[in-house]
PDB file of C-alpha atoms in Angstrom:
ATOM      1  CA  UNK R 904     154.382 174.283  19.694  1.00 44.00           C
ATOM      2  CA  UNK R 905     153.377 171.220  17.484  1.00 47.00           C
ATOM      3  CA  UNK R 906     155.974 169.036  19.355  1.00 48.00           C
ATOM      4  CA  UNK R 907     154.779 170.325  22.529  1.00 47.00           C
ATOM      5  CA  UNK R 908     151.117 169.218  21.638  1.00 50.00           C
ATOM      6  CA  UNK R 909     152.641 166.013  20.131  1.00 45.00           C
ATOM      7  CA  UNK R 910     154.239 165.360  23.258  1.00 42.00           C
ATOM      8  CA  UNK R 911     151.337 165.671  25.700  1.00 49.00           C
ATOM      9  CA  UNK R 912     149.215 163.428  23.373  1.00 44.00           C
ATOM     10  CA  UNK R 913     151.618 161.140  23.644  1.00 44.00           C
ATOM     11  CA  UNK R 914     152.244 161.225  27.710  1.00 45.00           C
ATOM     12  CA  UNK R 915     148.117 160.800  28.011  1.00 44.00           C
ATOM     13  CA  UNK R 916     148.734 157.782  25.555  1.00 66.00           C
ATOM     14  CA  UNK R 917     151.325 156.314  27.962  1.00 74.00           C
ATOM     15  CA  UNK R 918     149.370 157.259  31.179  1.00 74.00           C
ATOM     16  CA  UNK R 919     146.365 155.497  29.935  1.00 75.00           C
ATOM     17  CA  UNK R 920     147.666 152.477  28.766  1.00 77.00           C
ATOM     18  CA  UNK R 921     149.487 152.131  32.492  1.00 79.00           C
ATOM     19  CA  UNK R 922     146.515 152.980  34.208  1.00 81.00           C
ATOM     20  CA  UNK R 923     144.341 150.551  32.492  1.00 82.00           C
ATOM     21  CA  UNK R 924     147.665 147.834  32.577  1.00 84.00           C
ATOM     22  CA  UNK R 925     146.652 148.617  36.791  1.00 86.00           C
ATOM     23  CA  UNK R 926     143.341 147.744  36.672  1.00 83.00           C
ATOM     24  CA  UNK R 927     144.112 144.710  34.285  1.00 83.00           C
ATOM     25  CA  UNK R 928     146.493 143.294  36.425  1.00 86.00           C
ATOM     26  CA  UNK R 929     144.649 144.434  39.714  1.00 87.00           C
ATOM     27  CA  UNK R 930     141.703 142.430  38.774  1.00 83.00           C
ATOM     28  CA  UNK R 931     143.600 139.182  37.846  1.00 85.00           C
ATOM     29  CA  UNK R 932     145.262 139.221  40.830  1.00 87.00           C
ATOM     30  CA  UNK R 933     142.136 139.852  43.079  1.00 87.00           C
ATOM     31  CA  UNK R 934     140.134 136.792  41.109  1.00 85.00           C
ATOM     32  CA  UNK R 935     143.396 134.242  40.871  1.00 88.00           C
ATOM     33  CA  UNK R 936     145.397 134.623  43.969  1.00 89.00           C
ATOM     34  CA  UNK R 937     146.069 131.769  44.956  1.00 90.00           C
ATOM     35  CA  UNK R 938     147.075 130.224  41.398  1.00 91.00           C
ATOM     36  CA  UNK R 939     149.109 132.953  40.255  1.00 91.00           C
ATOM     37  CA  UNK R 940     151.082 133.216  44.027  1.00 92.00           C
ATOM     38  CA  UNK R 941     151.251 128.995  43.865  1.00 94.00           C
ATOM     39  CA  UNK R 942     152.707 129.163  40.151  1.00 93.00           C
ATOM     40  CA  UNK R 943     154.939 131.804  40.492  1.00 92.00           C
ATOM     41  CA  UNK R 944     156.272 130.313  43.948  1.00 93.00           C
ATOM     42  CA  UNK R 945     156.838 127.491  41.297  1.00 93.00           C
ATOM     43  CA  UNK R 946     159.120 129.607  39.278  1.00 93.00           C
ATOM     44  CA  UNK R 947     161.953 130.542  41.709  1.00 92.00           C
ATOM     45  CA  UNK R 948     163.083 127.056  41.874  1.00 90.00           C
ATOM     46  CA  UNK R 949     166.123 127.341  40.178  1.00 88.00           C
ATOM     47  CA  UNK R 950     165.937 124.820  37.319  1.00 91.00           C
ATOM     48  CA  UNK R 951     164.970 125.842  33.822  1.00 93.00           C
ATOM     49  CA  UNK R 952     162.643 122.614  33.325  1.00 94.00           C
ATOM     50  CA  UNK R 953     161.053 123.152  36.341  1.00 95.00           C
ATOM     51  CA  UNK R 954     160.630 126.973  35.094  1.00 95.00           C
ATOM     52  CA  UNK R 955     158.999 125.722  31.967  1.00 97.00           C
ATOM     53  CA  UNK R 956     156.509 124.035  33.634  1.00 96.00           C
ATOM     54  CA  UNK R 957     155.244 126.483  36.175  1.00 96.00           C
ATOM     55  CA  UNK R 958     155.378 128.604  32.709  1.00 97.00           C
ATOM     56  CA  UNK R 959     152.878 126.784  31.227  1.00 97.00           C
ATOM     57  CA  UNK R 960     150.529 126.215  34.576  1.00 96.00           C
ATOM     58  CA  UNK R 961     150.680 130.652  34.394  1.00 95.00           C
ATOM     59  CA  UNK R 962     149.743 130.888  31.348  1.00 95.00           C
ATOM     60  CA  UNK R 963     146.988 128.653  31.654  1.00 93.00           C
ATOM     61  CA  UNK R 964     145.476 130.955  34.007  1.00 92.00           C
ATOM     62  CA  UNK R 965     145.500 133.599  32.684  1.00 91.00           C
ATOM     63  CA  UNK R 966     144.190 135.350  29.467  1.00 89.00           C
ATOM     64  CA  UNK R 967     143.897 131.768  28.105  1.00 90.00           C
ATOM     65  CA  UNK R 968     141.770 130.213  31.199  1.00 87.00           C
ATOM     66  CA  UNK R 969     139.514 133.504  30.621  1.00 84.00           C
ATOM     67  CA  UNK R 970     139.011 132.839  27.022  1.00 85.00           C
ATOM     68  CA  UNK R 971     138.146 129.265  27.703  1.00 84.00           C
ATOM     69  CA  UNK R 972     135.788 129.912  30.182  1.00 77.00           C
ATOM     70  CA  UNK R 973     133.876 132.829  28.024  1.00 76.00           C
ATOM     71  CA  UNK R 974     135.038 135.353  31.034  1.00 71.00           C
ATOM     72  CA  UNK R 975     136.579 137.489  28.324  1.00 69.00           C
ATOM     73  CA  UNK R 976     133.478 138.702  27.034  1.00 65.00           C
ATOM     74  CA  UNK R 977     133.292 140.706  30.271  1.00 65.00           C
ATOM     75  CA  UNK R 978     136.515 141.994  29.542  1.00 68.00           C
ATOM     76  CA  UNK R 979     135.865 143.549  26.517  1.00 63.00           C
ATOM     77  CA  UNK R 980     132.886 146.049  28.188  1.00 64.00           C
ATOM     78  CA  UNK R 981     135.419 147.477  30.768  1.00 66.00           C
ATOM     79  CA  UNK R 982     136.792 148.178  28.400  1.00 72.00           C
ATOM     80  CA  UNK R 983     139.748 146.327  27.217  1.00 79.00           C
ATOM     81  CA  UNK R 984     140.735 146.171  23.836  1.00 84.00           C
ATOM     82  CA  UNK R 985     141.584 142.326  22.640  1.00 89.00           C
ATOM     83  CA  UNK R 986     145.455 143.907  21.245  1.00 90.00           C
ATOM     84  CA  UNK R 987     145.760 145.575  25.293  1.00 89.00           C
ATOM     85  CA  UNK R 988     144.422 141.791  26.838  1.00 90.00           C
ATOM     86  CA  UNK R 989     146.616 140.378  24.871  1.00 93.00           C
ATOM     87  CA  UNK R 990     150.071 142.700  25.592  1.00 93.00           C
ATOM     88  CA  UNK R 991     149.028 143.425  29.327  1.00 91.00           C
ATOM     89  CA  UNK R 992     149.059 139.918  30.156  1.00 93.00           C
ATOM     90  CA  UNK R 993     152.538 139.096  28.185  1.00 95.00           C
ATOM     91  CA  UNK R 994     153.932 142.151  30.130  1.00 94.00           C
ATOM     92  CA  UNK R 995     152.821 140.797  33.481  1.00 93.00           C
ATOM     93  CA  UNK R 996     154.124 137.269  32.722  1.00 95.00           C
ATOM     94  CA  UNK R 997     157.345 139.089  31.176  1.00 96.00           C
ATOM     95  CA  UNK R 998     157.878 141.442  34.872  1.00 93.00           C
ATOM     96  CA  UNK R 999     156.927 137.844  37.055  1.00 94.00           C
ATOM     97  CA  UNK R1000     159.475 135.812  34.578  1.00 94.00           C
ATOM     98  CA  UNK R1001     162.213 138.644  34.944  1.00 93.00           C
ATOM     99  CA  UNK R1002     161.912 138.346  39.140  1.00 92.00           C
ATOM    100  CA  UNK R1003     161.782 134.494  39.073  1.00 91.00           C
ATOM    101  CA  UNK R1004     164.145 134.204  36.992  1.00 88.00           C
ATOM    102  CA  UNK R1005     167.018 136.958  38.185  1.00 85.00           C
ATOM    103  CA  UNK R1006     167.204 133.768  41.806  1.00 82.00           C
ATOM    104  CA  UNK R1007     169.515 132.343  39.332  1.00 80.00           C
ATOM    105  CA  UNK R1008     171.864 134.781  39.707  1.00 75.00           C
ATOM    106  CA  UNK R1009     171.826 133.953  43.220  1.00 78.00           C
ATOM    107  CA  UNK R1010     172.100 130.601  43.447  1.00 76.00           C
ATOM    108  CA  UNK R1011     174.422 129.977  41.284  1.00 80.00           C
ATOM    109  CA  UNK R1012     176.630 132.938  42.241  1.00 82.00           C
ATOM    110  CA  UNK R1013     176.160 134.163  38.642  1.00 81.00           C
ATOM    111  CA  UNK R1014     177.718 137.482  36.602  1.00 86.00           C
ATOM    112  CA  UNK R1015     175.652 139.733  35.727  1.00 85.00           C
ATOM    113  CA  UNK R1016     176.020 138.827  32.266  1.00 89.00           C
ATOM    114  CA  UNK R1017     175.381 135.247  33.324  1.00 87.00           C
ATOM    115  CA  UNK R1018     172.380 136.324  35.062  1.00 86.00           C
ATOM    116  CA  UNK R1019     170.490 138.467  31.965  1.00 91.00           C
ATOM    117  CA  UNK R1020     171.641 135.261  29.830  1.00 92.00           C
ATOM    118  CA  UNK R1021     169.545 132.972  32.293  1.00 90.00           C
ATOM    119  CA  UNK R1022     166.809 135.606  32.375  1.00 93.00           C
ATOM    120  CA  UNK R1023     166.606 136.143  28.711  1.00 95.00           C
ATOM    121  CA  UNK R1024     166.618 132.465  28.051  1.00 95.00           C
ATOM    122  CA  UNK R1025     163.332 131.848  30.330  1.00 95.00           C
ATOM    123  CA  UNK R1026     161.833 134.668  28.488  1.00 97.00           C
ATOM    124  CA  UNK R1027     162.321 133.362  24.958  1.00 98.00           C
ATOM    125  CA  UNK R1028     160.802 129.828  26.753  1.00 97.00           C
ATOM    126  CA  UNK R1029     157.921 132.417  27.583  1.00 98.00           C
ATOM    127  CA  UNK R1030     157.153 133.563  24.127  1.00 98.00           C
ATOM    128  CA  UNK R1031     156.588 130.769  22.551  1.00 98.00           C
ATOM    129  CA  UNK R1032     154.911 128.989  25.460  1.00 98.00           C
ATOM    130  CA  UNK R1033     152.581 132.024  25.567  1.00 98.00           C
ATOM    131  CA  UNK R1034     151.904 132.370  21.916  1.00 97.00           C
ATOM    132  CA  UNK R1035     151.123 128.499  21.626  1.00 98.00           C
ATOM    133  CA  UNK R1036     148.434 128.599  24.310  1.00 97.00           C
ATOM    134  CA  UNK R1037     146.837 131.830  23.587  1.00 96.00           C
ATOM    135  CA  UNK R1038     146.693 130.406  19.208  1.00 96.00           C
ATOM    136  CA  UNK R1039     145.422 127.332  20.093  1.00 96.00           C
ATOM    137  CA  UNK R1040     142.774 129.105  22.487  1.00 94.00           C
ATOM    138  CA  UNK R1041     142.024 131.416  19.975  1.00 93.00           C
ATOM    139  CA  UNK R1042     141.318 128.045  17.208  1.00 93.00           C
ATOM    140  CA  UNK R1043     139.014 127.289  19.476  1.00 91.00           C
ATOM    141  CA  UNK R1044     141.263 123.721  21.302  1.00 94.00           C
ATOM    142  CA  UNK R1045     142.400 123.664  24.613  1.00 94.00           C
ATOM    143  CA  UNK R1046     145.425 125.711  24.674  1.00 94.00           C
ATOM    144  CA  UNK R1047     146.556 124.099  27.960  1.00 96.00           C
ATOM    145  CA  UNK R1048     146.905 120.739  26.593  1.00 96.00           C
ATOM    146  CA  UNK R1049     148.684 121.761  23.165  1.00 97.00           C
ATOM    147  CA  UNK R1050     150.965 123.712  24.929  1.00 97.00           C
ATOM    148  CA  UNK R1051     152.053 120.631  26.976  1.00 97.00           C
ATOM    149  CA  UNK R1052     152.570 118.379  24.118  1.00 98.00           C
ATOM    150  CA  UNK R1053     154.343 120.972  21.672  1.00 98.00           C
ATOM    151  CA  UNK R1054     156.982 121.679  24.384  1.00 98.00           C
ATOM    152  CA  UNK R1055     157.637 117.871  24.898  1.00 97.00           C
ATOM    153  CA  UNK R1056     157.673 117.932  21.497  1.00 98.00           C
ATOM    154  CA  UNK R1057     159.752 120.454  20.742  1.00 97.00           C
ATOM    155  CA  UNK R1058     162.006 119.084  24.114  1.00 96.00           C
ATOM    156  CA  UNK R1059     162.689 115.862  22.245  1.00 96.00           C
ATOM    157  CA  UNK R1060     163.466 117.200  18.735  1.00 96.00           C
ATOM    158  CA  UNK R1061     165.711 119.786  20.652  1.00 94.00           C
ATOM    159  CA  UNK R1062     167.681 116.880  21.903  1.00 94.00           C
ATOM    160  CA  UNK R1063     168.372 115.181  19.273  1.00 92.00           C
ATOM    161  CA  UNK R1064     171.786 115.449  17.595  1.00 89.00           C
ATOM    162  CA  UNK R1065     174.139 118.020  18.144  1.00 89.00           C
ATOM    163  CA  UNK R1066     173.924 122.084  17.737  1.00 87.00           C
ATOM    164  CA  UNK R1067     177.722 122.056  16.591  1.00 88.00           C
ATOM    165  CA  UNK R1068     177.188 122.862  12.930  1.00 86.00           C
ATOM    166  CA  UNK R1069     180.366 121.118  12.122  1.00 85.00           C
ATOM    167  CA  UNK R1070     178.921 117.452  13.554  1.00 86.00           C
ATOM    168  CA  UNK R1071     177.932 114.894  11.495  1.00 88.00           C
ATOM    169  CA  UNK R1072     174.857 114.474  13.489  1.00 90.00           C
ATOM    170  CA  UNK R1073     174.017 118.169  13.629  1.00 92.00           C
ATOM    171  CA  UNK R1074     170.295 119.125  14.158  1.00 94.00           C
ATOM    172  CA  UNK R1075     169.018 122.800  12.512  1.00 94.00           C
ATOM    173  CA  UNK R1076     166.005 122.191  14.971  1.00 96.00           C
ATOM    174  CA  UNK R1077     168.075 122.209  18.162  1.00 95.00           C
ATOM    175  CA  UNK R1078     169.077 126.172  17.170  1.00 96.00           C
ATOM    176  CA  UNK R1079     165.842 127.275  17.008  1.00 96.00           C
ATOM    177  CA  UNK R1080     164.334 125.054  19.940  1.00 97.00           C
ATOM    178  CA  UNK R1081     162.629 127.252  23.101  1.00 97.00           C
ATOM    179  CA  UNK R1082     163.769 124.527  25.210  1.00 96.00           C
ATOM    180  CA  UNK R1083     167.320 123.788  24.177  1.00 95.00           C
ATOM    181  CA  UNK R1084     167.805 126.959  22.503  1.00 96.00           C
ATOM    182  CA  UNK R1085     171.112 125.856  20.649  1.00 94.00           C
ATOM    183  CA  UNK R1086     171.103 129.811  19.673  1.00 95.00           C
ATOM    184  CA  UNK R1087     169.497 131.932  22.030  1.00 95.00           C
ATOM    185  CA  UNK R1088     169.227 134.618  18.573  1.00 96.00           C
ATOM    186  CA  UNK R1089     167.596 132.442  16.731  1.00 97.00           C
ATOM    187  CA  UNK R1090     165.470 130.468  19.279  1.00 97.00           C
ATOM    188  CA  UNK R1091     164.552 133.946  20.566  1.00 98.00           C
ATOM    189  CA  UNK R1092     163.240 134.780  16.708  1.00 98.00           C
ATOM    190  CA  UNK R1093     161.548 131.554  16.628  1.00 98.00           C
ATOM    191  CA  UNK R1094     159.322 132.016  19.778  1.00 98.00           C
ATOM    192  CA  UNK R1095     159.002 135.765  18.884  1.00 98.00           C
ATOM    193  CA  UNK R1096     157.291 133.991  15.540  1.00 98.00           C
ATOM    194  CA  UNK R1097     154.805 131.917  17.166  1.00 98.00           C
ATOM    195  CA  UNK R1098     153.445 134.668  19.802  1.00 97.00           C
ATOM    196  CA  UNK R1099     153.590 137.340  16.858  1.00 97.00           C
ATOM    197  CA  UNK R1100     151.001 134.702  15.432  1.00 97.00           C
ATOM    198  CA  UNK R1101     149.174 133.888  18.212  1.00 97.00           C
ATOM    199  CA  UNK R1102     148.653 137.799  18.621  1.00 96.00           C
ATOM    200  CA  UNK R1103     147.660 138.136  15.144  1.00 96.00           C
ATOM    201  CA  UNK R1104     144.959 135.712  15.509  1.00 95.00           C
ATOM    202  CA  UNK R1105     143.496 137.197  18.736  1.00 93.00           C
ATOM    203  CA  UNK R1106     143.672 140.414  17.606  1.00 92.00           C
ATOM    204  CA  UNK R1107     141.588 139.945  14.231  1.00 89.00           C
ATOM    205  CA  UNK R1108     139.432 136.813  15.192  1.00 81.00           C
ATOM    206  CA  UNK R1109     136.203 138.053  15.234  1.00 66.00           C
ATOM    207  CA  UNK R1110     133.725 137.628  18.482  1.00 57.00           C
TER     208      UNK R1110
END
């Protein structure tokens, strides 16, 4: 009987969080149309740079572009909690990445291995794109901006040297990169890192 009771908690759980997920991402896309349809028209071009760009104009309108403009505040009376903002909107930018992303396959006539690889790899780009706006947002700088120059940064000192640990010019940095993601494991824990942070900060800034 107890994990009968346990179980129907935990279906109401589920069936809440969806239902307010709805209304989350019902709202955003009633207020921001147009910029979400324009940026994720942007991601189906098959070309990971290009992908990485219209990754960063999405984010930008989203949670981060409501936090900048003090719009959040409205947010929390609905109510959303700053940990369900925060998870709702990676979700939705996880499901529009996964779509975008699975033209690849497509395109370039793709496995289906191949075509989770290519997926996964815009994803981990996603992460730490994501977690970089939203901790910079939540410092209180423009999250937009930072986000643009830390992935040109981290772009450059991706490039540089090899990701053959056996070269004599071998760079650690290019492993963990978003961008050149030398190791897709380890670039994937790196990204994980920085959004884990940037979620961290949300969640337990005050205000």
């Amino acid at each position: 009987m107890k994990r009968f009771e346990f179980s129907r908690i935990l279906n109401f759980n589920i069936e809440e969080s969806l239902t307010k997920m709805d209304i989350y991402i019902g709202k955003e896309l009633k207020e921001k149309t147009g910029q979400i349809l324009f940026f994720t028209l942007i991601l189906f071009i098959p070309s990971f740079t290009i992908r990485v760009i219209g990754i960063i104009l999405l984010c930008s309108a989203m949670l981060v572009n409501d936090i900048k403009n003090k719009n959040v505040e409205l947010l929390y009376f609905l109510p959303f909690s700053k940990r369900e903002l925060f998870l709702y909107n990676l979700m939705f930018l996880v499901l529009i990445i996964s779509i975008t992303s699975a033209v690849d396959k497509i395109y370039y006539n793709l496995t289906i291995l191949e075509g989770l690889l290519a997926i996964f790899k815009t994803i981990v780009a996603l992460l730490a794109i994501y977690g970089i706006s939203m901790l910079f947002t939540t410092l209180g700088h423009d999250g937009f901006i930072w986000s643009i120059v830390i992935t040109i940064a981290d772009t450059l000192l991706g490039d540089l040297g090899s990701t053959n640990l056996n070269a004599a010019d071998f760079n650690p940095y290019s492993l963990i990169s978003f961008t050149k993601q030398g190791s897709m494991i380890l670039a994937f824990l790196y990204a994980a890192l920085i959004c884990f942070l940037a979620y961290f900060a949300y969640v337990k800034k005050e205000g």
